Amino acid sequence: MAQLDLRKKLSVLADAAKYDASCSSSGTGKRNSIGGKGIGSTEGMGICHAYTPDGRCVSLLKILLTNFCIYDCAYCINRVSSNVQRARFSVQEVVDLTLNFYRRNYIEGLFLSSGIIQSGDYTMEQLVLVAKSLRLDHDFRGYIHLKLIPEADPRLVEEAGLYADRLSANIEVPREEALTRLAPQKDLAVIKKAMGQVRLKVEAAKPQKKDRIKPPKFAPGGQSTQLIVGADGAPDTEILDRSASLYGGYGLRRVYYSAFSPIPDSSAALPLSKPPLMREHRLYQADWLMRFYGFSAPEIGEATTGGMLDLAVDPKLAWALNRRELFPVNVNTADREALLRVPGLGVKSVDRMISVRRYRTLRLEDVARLCRGIDKVRPFITALDWTPGGLTDAVDLRARLTPTVEPVQMSLF
Amino acid sequence: MRVAVLASETDFDGWRLAARAFRLAGVAPGEARFVVGEDLQGGLFDAAAGEGESALPDKARPLRVPQAFVDMAHDVVLHRTPDRFDLLYRILWRLQAERDLMRVRSDRDVSDAMDRQRNVSRASHKMKAFVRFRQAFDEEGECWVAWFEPAHRVLARTAPFFANRFTTMRWSILTPDGSCFWDGKAMSFGPPAQASDAPQEDEIEEFWKTYYASTFNPARLKTKTMQGEMPKRYWKNLPEAALIPELVAASAVRTETMVGTPHSEPNARLAKAIFRHNRDGAFEEGFSPSNLDELRHGVQACRRCPLWRDATQGVCGEGPPRAKLMIVGEQPGDHEDLAGRPFVGPAGQLLNDAFREAGIDRDEAFVTNAVKHFKHEPRGKRRLHRTPTTSEVTACRWWLDHERALVRPKVVLTLGSTATLGVLGRKVTVTRERGMPIPLTDGSHALVTVHPAYLLRLPDEAARRREHAVFIQDLKRVRQLL
Ligand code: SF4
């Protein structure tokens, strides 16, 4: 095969990586390049350097080392049976691209994944080599996210954690049965074991009081995973249960949901349709409720139909409409937990309200200034000059709070 | 009307001096005006604030304001609205009577100022994101230059970020408000610049555009989200933004093509590859393990009960394959589940110590659990242990029986009621049957005691000591039986 020029390779290997939803460069500690020989810094919160027309941010150079793969996962464009064009970067090429992009302030760092070539061990070794070269040869202090090849030797996973800020292994298909069908060579148990190993290592690297010497940092940005939505028939409740189990079991920082999107050269095992973007959005909202609002997966499940989240209203509103006996909540006296359950009130709004009400008794107008939109909130609260009366229990409340015109994708031009 | 002249658009110190003087002189908010340098027009001039200021020594009548106000004012001054100084003065004025004003975020003035503060910090964040350096060369060699137009006057506030990140590079950022230079050691500032002062191209930019175009998924067009995060005002200085119209226009066609193209014929390598990598055969009924290794593999594929689903892995027993003593616990816990080994958590630690105390070598025992997968319930970022049901224990008994048949211990020590159920196949009251050997059908004996986790949970010291002693007695009983 003729040697592909570097730009061509970049387009092939970035294209192949775009179905991975994780892009964030957050969660790691603070670093800078002062006193060093290289460049780079991290601030804890990642920076999105650009946004593509699909609304997603570009924070990292997200590419595959190669899209050759010996596996045949039906949902993956790189499966061995696909006829896509193949390419492979050398370790040096990835290192150079990363540094060149970073110096120009295009990116926060690198997110490197790969198709599996030769063996899991060999592939993982190549990924680790890139990270190692960036860190050791170039004193690079930016963000590095490496994809774990779950079946790789635990020693390689351990080495990866020394250089990377974040590690991730993708579950991809929420249903084990479907995974077996769609990804015959993948084994959920192996993926889970790898994640379990990362959690143990992360915990072991947390400095204890008794330690004289701090243990070396291990993946300070933690780990994440991705679930593809809409490829295997799993309903939302099942997906959320799986997430809850993953958050609890492996201390994941994030579970990403990726609406299954058609891929060129697709396999007969999968639906050919536009990706269910609204469903993906609702799942993120539900996930958010679990992580920051004290909702459990079964609670969110209460307001679903046939296991599916309501597409017309957000999951918190759906839940509240279902549990009207708990409302209205008095914004001047209710505790934080109760306020957090009011539709339309976010963590920030609630905390501000609690701080303001020490000095003022809140009127509806005050609440309006502290939250994003008062319409959704109004039926569920009482304030000094406001009570919703029968509104809370109105039969048509759901209709009133549902946008009458379906939001249409706005055109830019 | 009193007018104060400030040295520059971002002259916080000048504003502070003038505002303090005004406030002390009792100039009401409507009566005070702040203008920047040349903006000053003759007719409005009354008395420069400086004069009043010098007549009133600071320390004599200090103005007290909360730190939160000072912090906010620093940011708000960078906002481009002309009335920002007046707004700040109004809040300063009100703060003297309303001490808690800064905490009342719902107040009109405060929320207005905070909105502007948020705009400023967003502008600073966007500057970190959207500055694009181009490579250039001067007498000293390689250097990096960017032209940027910030939404608010955040150059000086944001520059340290670039110094921390690109410490070893020499760079400059040119903006219409001023310029910033970093020489590898120190930062300096210069006059406003023009777009033409910066290099017009950089060869790597083509790679960046290639990347930008490739990383976009045409099937997921969401232009509104994009524009919300990357407002159009920044586009003209972002090389990649030039591609947007084309990408958007082509996306519908690309998606249609993808959705419309029939599934492709798999390529020939497939069959071979699948064959090569189809590793783990599924567990099937009718299989019966002939050694511990087979048993271990079988458990990984077991689907006899639903517990495998949320657990990481099945955890089988560990120890000498011909041990005289087998210890059976309830089920793996959080750590055992991750590590894939039984009794590595706190209960295992307690067990080790107790064995030493009772004079038994723990290494000579085979340690296992009645249920091989961890039963739990997710609770936020943790997993809460849950007791397996009778049907789960019964399902998993199949494995425990095989384990016992393979190891053939003389004594089986069961820890707690679940373990006992797994071994005996019937429910027992542990307190009633503990400590006395129960003959098993294969000629060995079971001995029932409590689970070490029970000892760990006892709240008061006296009870714990008492229970511990009984536990040791049980273990000593085991030693006699061996
Ligand atoms: S707990 Fe036991 S019976 Fe249930 S799946 Fe696991 S090994 Fe099988």
Coordinates of C-alpha atoms in Angstrom, one line a residue, chain B:
Chain B
M1 CA -22.6 66.8 38.7
R2 CA -19.2 65.6 39.9
V3 CA -16.9 64.1 37.3
A4 CA -13.8 61.9 37.9
V5 CA -11.3 61.3 35.1
L6 CA -9.9 57.8 34.9
A7 CA -6.6 57.0 33.3
S8 CA -7.8 54.1 31.1
E9 CA -10.9 51.9 30.4
T10 CA -9.7 49.4 32.9
D11 CA -8.4 51.8 35.6
F12 CA -9.7 50.1 38.7
D13 CA -7.5 51.9 41.1
G14 CA -8.4 55.3 39.6
W15 CA -12.1 54.5 40.0
R16 CA -11.6 53.3 43.5
L17 CA -9.9 56.4 44.7
A18 CA -12.5 58.6 43.0
A19 CA -15.4 56.6 44.2
R20 CA -14.2 56.6 47.8
A21 CA -13.8 60.4 47.7
F22 CA -17.2 60.9 46.2
R23 CA -18.8 58.6 48.8
L24 CA -17.1 60.4 51.7
A25 CA -18.1 63.7 50.3
G26 CA -21.7 62.5 50.1
V27 CA -22.0 62.7 46.3
A28 CA -25.2 60.8 45.5
P29 CA -25.0 58.1 42.7
G30 CA -27.0 60.3 40.2
E31 CA -24.6 63.1 40.8
A32 CA -21.3 61.3 40.2
R33 CA -19.8 60.6 36.8
F34 CA -16.8 58.6 35.7
V35 CA -15.1 59.3 32.4
V36 CA -12.0 57.9 30.8
G37 CA -9.1 60.2 29.6
E38 CA -9.9 62.0 26.4
D39 CA -13.6 61.1 26.5
L40 CA -13.9 64.1 28.8
Q41 CA -15.9 66.9 27.3
G42 CA -15.5 70.4 28.6
G43 CA -19.0 71.2 29.7
L44 CA -19.3 68.3 32.0
F45 CA -16.2 69.0 33.9
D46 CA -16.8 70.0 37.5
A47 CA -14.0 69.0 39.9
A48 CA -11.6 66.2 39.4
A49 CA -12.0 63.6 42.1
G50 CA -8.4 63.7 43.0
E51 CA -8.8 67.0 44.8
G52 CA -11.5 65.9 47.1
E53 CA -9.5 62.7 47.7
S54 CA -6.4 64.5 48.9
A55 CA -8.3 66.5 51.4
L56 CA -9.6 63.4 53.1
P57 CA -6.9 61.2 54.5
D58 CA -7.9 57.5 53.9
K59 CA -7.4 56.2 57.4
A60 CA -9.4 58.9 59.1
R61 CA -12.7 57.8 57.7
P62 CA -12.3 54.5 56.1
L63 CA -15.0 53.1 53.9
R64 CA -15.8 49.5 54.7
V65 CA -16.9 47.3 51.9
P66 CA -17.0 43.5 51.8
Q67 CA -14.2 41.7 49.9
A68 CA -16.8 40.2 47.6
F69 CA -17.6 43.7 46.3
V70 CA -14.0 44.5 45.6
D71 CA -13.5 41.2 43.8
M72 CA -16.6 41.7 41.7
A73 CA -15.7 45.3 40.9
H74 CA -12.3 44.2 39.6
D75 CA -14.1 42.1 37.0
V76 CA -17.0 44.5 36.2
V77 CA -14.5 47.2 35.3
L78 CA -13.4 45.1 32.4
H79 CA -16.9 45.0 30.9
R80 CA -17.4 47.1 27.8
T81 CA -20.6 48.8 28.9
P82 CA -20.0 52.6 29.5
D83 CA -22.1 52.7 32.6
R84 CA -20.2 50.1 34.5
F85 CA -18.5 52.6 36.8
D86 CA -21.8 54.2 37.7
L87 CA -23.4 50.9 38.5
L88 CA -20.5 50.0 40.8
Y89 CA -20.7 53.4 42.5
R90 CA -24.4 52.9 43.1
I91 CA -23.7 49.6 44.8
L92 CA -20.9 51.1 46.8
W93 CA -23.2 53.9 47.9
R94 CA -25.9 51.4 48.9
L95 CA -23.5 49.1 50.7
Q96 CA -23.0 51.7 53.4
A97 CA -26.6 51.4 54.6
E98 CA -27.3 47.8 53.4
R99 CA -24.4 45.8 54.8
D100 CA -25.6 42.5 53.4
L101 CA -26.4 43.8 49.9
M102 CA -23.7 41.7 48.2
R103 CA -25.4 38.6 49.5
V104 CA -28.7 39.5 48.0
R105 CA -28.1 38.2 44.6
S106 CA -31.7 38.7 43.7
D107 CA -31.3 42.5 44.1
R108 CA -31.6 44.4 40.7
D109 CA -28.2 46.1 41.0
V110 CA -26.3 43.2 42.4
S111 CA -27.7 40.8 39.8
D112 CA -26.9 43.2 37.1
A113 CA -23.3 43.6 38.3
M114 CA -23.0 39.8 38.6
D115 CA -24.3 39.3 35.1
R116 CA -21.6 41.6 33.8
Q117 CA -19.1 39.8 36.0
R118 CA -20.2 36.5 34.4
N119 CA -19.8 38.0 30.9
V120 CA -16.3 39.1 31.7
S121 CA -15.2 35.8 33.1
R122 CA -16.8 34.1 30.1
A123 CA -14.9 36.4 27.8
S124 CA -11.7 35.5 29.6
H125 CA -12.5 31.8 29.3
K126 CA -13.3 32.2 25.6
M127 CA -9.9 34.0 25.2
K128 CA -8.2 31.0 26.6
A129 CA -10.0 28.8 24.2
F130 CA -10.0 30.8 21.0
V131 CA -6.6 32.4 20.8
R132 CA -4.7 30.9 17.9
F133 CA -1.0 31.3 17.8
R134 CA 0.9 31.4 14.5
Q135 CA 4.5 30.6 14.2
A136 CA 6.9 33.4 13.3
F137 CA 10.6 34.1 13.4
D138 CA 12.5 37.2 14.6
E139 CA 16.1 38.0 15.4
E140 CA 16.0 35.7 18.4
G141 CA 14.5 32.9 16.5
E142 CA 11.1 31.2 16.8
C143 CA 8.2 33.1 18.3
W144 CA 4.4 32.8 18.4
V145 CA 2.0 35.5 17.6
A146 CA -1.8 35.7 18.0
W147 CA -4.3 38.3 16.9
F148 CA -7.4 38.2 19.1
E149 CA -10.5 40.3 19.7
P150 CA -11.9 39.7 23.2
A151 CA -15.5 40.4 23.9
H152 CA -14.5 42.4 27.0
R153 CA -11.2 43.9 28.1
V154 CA -9.7 40.8 29.5
L155 CA -6.2 40.7 28.1
A156 CA -4.3 41.5 31.3
R157 CA -6.5 39.3 33.3
T158 CA -6.1 36.3 31.0
A159 CA -2.4 36.6 30.0
P160 CA -1.0 34.7 33.0
F161 CA -2.9 31.6 31.8
F162 CA -0.8 31.7 28.7
A163 CA 2.4 32.3 30.6
N164 CA 1.7 29.3 32.7
R165 CA 0.9 27.1 29.8
F166 CA 3.5 28.2 27.3
T167 CA 6.3 29.1 29.6
T168 CA 9.1 28.0 27.4
M169 CA 7.8 29.7 24.2
R170 CA 8.2 33.4 23.3
W171 CA 4.7 34.7 22.5
S172 CA 2.7 37.8 22.0
I173 CA -1.1 38.3 21.9
L174 CA -2.2 41.4 20.0
T175 CA -5.7 42.9 20.5
P176 CA -7.5 46.1 19.7
D177 CA -7.2 47.1 23.4
G178 CA -3.5 46.4 23.8
S179 CA -0.8 43.8 23.4
C180 CA 0.9 41.4 25.7
F181 CA 4.4 39.9 25.4
W182 CA 6.1 37.0 27.1
D183 CA 9.8 36.5 26.6
G184 CA 10.1 33.3 28.6
K185 CA 10.6 35.1 31.9
A186 CA 8.4 38.1 32.2
M187 CA 5.3 39.6 30.8
S188 CA 5.0 43.1 29.4
F189 CA 2.2 45.1 27.9
G190 CA 2.1 47.4 24.9
P191 CA -0.3 49.6 22.8
P192 CA -3.3 48.4 20.8
A193 CA -2.5 46.6 17.6
Q194 CA -4.1 45.6 14.3
A195 CA -4.9 42.3 12.7
S196 CA -2.3 43.0 10.1
D197 CA 0.5 43.1 12.7
A198 CA 0.2 39.4 13.2
P199 CA 1.4 36.7 10.8
Q200 CA -1.3 35.8 8.2
E201 CA -0.6 32.1 7.9
D202 CA 0.9 29.0 9.5
E203 CA 1.3 25.7 7.7
I204 CA 0.0 23.6 10.5
E205 CA -3.3 25.4 10.2
E206 CA -4.2 23.1 7.3
F207 CA -3.8 20.1 9.5
W208 CA -6.0 21.7 12.1
K209 CA -8.7 22.4 9.6
T210 CA -8.4 18.8 8.3
Y211 CA -8.9 17.6 11.8
Y212 CA -11.8 19.9 12.5
A213 CA -13.6 18.8 9.4
S214 CA -13.0 15.1 10.1
T215 CA -14.0 15.0 13.7
F216 CA -17.5 16.3 12.9
N217 CA -20.3 13.9 12.6
P218 CA -22.7 15.0 9.8
A219 CA -25.5 12.9 11.2
R220 CA -25.8 15.0 14.4
L221 CA -26.1 18.5 13.2
K222 CA -26.8 20.9 16.1
T223 CA -25.8 24.3 14.9
K224 CA -27.6 26.2 17.6
T225 CA -25.5 24.5 20.3
M226 CA -22.4 25.3 18.4
Q227 CA -23.2 28.9 18.0
G228 CA -24.2 29.3 21.7
E229 CA -20.7 28.1 22.7
M230 CA -18.7 29.6 19.8
P231 CA -20.5 32.9 19.1
K232 CA -20.1 34.3 15.6
R233 CA -18.2 37.3 16.9
Y234 CA -15.2 35.1 17.3
W235 CA -15.4 33.3 13.9
K236 CA -13.4 35.6 11.8
N237 CA -10.2 35.0 13.8
L238 CA -10.7 31.2 14.0
P239 CA -9.2 29.5 11.0
E240 CA -11.4 26.5 11.3
A241 CA -14.6 28.5 11.4
A242 CA -14.3 29.3 7.7
L243 CA -15.2 25.6 7.1
I244 CA -18.5 25.8 8.9
P245 CA -20.9 26.8 6.1
E246 CA -19.5 24.1 3.8
L247 CA -19.7 21.4 6.5
V248 CA -23.3 22.4 7.4
A249 CA -24.4 22.5 3.8
A250 CA -23.0 19.1 3.0
S251 CA -24.1 17.3 6.1
A252 CA -27.7 16.6 5.0
V253 CA -26.5 15.0 1.9
R254 CA -23.8 13.0 3.7
T255 CA -26.3 11.7 6.2
E256 CA -28.9 10.8 3.6
T257 CA -26.2 8.9 1.7
M258 CA -25.1 7.0 4.8
V259 CA -28.7 6.1 5.8
G260 CA -29.6 5.3 2.2
T261 CA -26.6 3.1 1.3
P262 CA -27.4 -0.6 1.7
H263 CA -25.5 -2.6 4.2
S264 CA -22.2 -3.7 2.9
E265 CA -20.9 -7.2 2.3
P266 CA -18.6 -8.1 5.1
N267 CA -15.0 -8.5 4.0
A268 CA -13.3 -11.9 3.8
R269 CA -11.0 -11.5 6.7
L270 CA -14.1 -11.6 9.0
A271 CA -14.7 -15.3 9.3
K272 CA -11.1 -16.0 10.1
A273 CA -10.8 -13.2 12.6
I274 CA -13.9 -14.2 14.5
F275 CA -12.8 -17.8 14.7
R276 CA -9.4 -16.8 16.0
H277 CA -10.8 -14.5 18.7
N278 CA -13.8 -16.3 20.0
R279 CA -12.3 -17.0 23.3
D280 CA -14.7 -17.8 26.1
G281 CA -17.3 -20.4 25.4
A282 CA -20.4 -19.7 27.4
F283 CA -21.3 -21.6 30.4
E284 CA -23.7 -24.5 29.7
E285 CA -25.7 -26.7 32.0
G286 CA -24.4 -30.2 32.0
F287 CA -20.9 -29.0 32.4
S288 CA -19.2 -30.2 35.5
P289 CA -15.8 -28.9 36.6
S290 CA -13.2 -31.6 37.0
N291 CA -10.7 -29.3 38.7
L292 CA -10.6 -25.9 40.4
D293 CA -9.4 -24.1 37.3
E294 CA -12.3 -25.3 35.3
L295 CA -14.6 -24.3 38.1
R296 CA -13.1 -20.8 38.1
H297 CA -13.7 -20.4 34.4
G298 CA -17.2 -21.8 34.7
V299 CA -18.2 -19.3 37.4
Q300 CA -17.1 -16.4 35.1
A301 CA -19.7 -17.6 32.6
C302 CA -22.4 -18.5 35.1
R303 CA -25.9 -17.2 34.6
R304 CA -27.7 -19.3 37.1
C305 CA -28.9 -16.3 38.9
P306 CA -29.0 -12.6 38.0
L307 CA -26.1 -11.6 40.3
W308 CA -23.5 -11.8 37.6
R309 CA -24.9 -8.8 35.8
D310 CA -23.9 -6.0 38.0
A311 CA -20.8 -7.6 39.5
T312 CA -17.3 -7.2 38.1
Q313 CA -16.4 -10.9 38.2
G314 CA -17.2 -14.2 39.9
V315 CA -14.9 -14.6 42.9
C316 CA -14.0 -18.3 43.6
G317 CA -12.2 -19.9 46.5
E318 CA -8.5 -19.6 47.1
G319 CA -6.0 -21.8 49.1
P320 CA -4.3 -25.2 49.0
P321 CA -6.3 -27.4 46.7
R322 CA -6.3 -30.2 49.3
A323 CA -6.8 -28.1 52.4
K324 CA -8.2 -29.8 55.5
L325 CA -10.1 -26.7 56.4
M326 CA -12.5 -24.8 54.2
I327 CA -13.8 -21.4 55.3
V328 CA -17.0 -20.3 53.8
G329 CA -18.1 -16.7 53.9
E330 CA -21.2 -15.0 52.6
Q331 CA -20.2 -13.3 49.3
P332 CA -17.5 -11.1 47.9
G333 CA -17.6 -7.5 49.0
D334 CA -16.7 -4.3 47.2
H335 CA -13.0 -4.9 47.1
E336 CA -13.1 -8.6 46.6
D337 CA -15.3 -7.9 43.6
L338 CA -12.7 -5.6 42.0
A339 CA -9.7 -7.7 43.0
G340 CA -11.2 -11.0 42.1
R341 CA -10.1 -12.6 45.4
P342 CA -12.0 -13.6 48.5
F343 CA -11.5 -12.0 51.9
V344 CA -9.1 -9.2 51.0
G345 CA -11.2 -6.5 52.7
P346 CA -11.5 -5.5 56.4
A347 CA -13.4 -8.7 57.3
G348 CA -10.5 -10.7 55.9
Q349 CA -8.1 -8.8 58.0
L350 CA -10.0 -9.6 61.1
L351 CA -10.2 -13.2 60.1
N352 CA -6.4 -13.4 59.7
D353 CA -5.8 -11.9 63.2
A354 CA -8.4 -14.2 64.8
F355 CA -6.8 -17.2 63.2
R356 CA -3.4 -16.3 64.5
E357 CA -4.9 -15.9 67.9
A358 CA -6.5 -19.3 67.8
G359 CA -3.3 -20.9 66.6
I360 CA -4.5 -21.9 63.1
D361 CA -2.4 -21.2 60.0
R362 CA -4.8 -19.3 57.7
D363 CA -2.6 -20.1 54.7
E364 CA -3.5 -23.8 55.2
A365 CA -7.2 -23.1 54.8
F366 CA -9.2 -22.9 51.6
V367 CA -11.3 -19.7 51.7
T368 CA -14.4 -19.2 49.7
N369 CA -17.9 -17.8 49.6
A370 CA -21.4 -19.2 49.5
V371 CA -22.3 -16.8 46.7
K372 CA -19.7 -16.1 44.0
H373 CA -20.9 -12.7 42.7
F374 CA -21.2 -9.5 44.7
K375 CA -24.7 -8.6 45.5
H376 CA -25.2 -4.8 46.0
E377 CA -27.2 -1.8 45.3
P378 CA -25.7 1.4 43.8
R379 CA -25.9 4.4 46.1
G380 CA -24.3 7.4 44.5
K381 CA -20.6 6.7 44.1
R382 CA -20.7 3.7 46.4
R383 CA -22.1 0.2 46.4
L384 CA -24.1 -1.0 49.4
H385 CA -23.8 -4.6 50.3
R386 CA -27.1 -6.6 50.1
T387 CA -27.7 -10.0 51.5
P388 CA -28.3 -12.7 48.8
T389 CA -31.8 -14.3 48.8
T390 CA -32.4 -17.9 49.5
S391 CA -32.9 -18.6 45.8
E392 CA -29.6 -17.0 44.9
V393 CA -27.8 -18.9 47.6
T394 CA -29.4 -22.1 46.3
A395 CA -28.4 -21.3 42.8
C396 CA -24.9 -20.8 43.7
R397 CA -24.8 -23.8 45.9
W398 CA -24.1 -25.7 42.8
W399 CA -20.7 -24.2 42.6
L400 CA -20.0 -24.5 46.3
D401 CA -20.8 -28.2 46.3
H402 CA -18.4 -28.7 43.4
E403 CA -15.8 -26.7 45.2
R404 CA -16.2 -28.9 48.3
A405 CA -16.2 -32.1 46.3
L406 CA -12.9 -31.0 44.7
V407 CA -11.1 -29.8 47.8
R408 CA -12.5 -32.5 50.1
P409 CA -11.9 -30.7 53.5
K410 CA -12.3 -32.4 56.8
V411 CA -13.9 -29.3 58.4
V412 CA -16.0 -26.7 56.8
L413 CA -16.3 -23.5 58.9
T414 CA -19.3 -21.4 57.9
L415 CA -19.3 -17.7 58.7
G416 CA -22.9 -16.5 59.3
S417 CA -26.3 -17.7 58.2
T418 CA -25.9 -17.2 54.4
A419 CA -22.7 -19.3 54.4
T420 CA -24.4 -21.9 56.5
L421 CA -27.4 -22.0 54.2
G422 CA -24.9 -22.5 51.3
V423 CA -23.3 -25.5 53.0
L424 CA -26.1 -27.2 54.8
G425 CA -28.9 -26.3 52.4
R426 CA -31.2 -25.2 55.2
K427 CA -31.6 -22.1 57.3
V428 CA -30.2 -22.1 60.8
T429 CA -30.1 -19.8 63.7
V430 CA -26.4 -19.2 64.0
T431 CA -26.5 -18.4 67.7
R432 CA -28.2 -21.6 68.4
E433 CA -26.1 -24.0 66.4
R434 CA -22.7 -22.3 66.6
G435 CA -19.7 -24.1 67.8
M436 CA -20.9 -27.7 67.6
P437 CA -19.8 -29.9 64.8
I438 CA -22.5 -30.9 62.3
P439 CA -21.8 -34.1 60.4
L440 CA -22.1 -33.8 56.6
T441 CA -23.0 -36.5 54.1
D442 CA -19.4 -36.9 52.8
G443 CA -18.1 -37.6 56.2
S444 CA -16.7 -34.2 57.0
H445 CA -18.0 -31.8 59.6
A446 CA -19.4 -28.3 59.4
L447 CA -18.9 -25.8 62.2
V448 CA -21.1 -22.7 62.3
T449 CA -20.0 -19.4 63.6
V450 CA -20.7 -15.7 63.1
H451 CA -19.4 -13.6 60.2
P452 CA -16.5 -11.4 61.0
A453 CA -18.4 -8.4 59.6
Y454 CA -20.8 -8.9 62.4
L455 CA -18.0 -8.4 64.9
L456 CA -16.8 -5.3 63.0
R457 CA -20.3 -3.7 63.2
L458 CA -20.8 -4.1 66.9
P459 CA -21.0 -0.6 68.3
D460 CA -19.9 -0.9 71.9
E461 CA -16.5 -2.0 73.0
A462 CA -17.6 -4.4 75.7
A463 CA -19.9 -6.3 73.5
R464 CA -17.2 -6.5 70.8
R465 CA -14.7 -7.9 73.3
R466 CA -17.2 -10.5 74.5
E467 CA -18.2 -11.6 71.0
H468 CA -14.6 -11.7 69.9
A469 CA -13.8 -14.1 72.7
V470 CA -16.6 -16.5 71.7
F471 CA -15.5 -16.3 68.1
I472 CA -12.0 -17.3 69.1
Q473 CA -13.5 -20.2 71.1
D474 CA -15.3 -21.4 67.9
L475 CA -12.0 -21.3 66.0
K476 CA -10.2 -23.2 68.7
R477 CA -12.9 -25.8 68.4
V478 CA -12.1 -26.0 64.7
R479 CA -8.5 -26.7 65.6
Q480 CA -9.5 -29.7 67.7
L481 CA -11.5 -31.1 64.9
L482 CA -8.7 -31.0 62.3

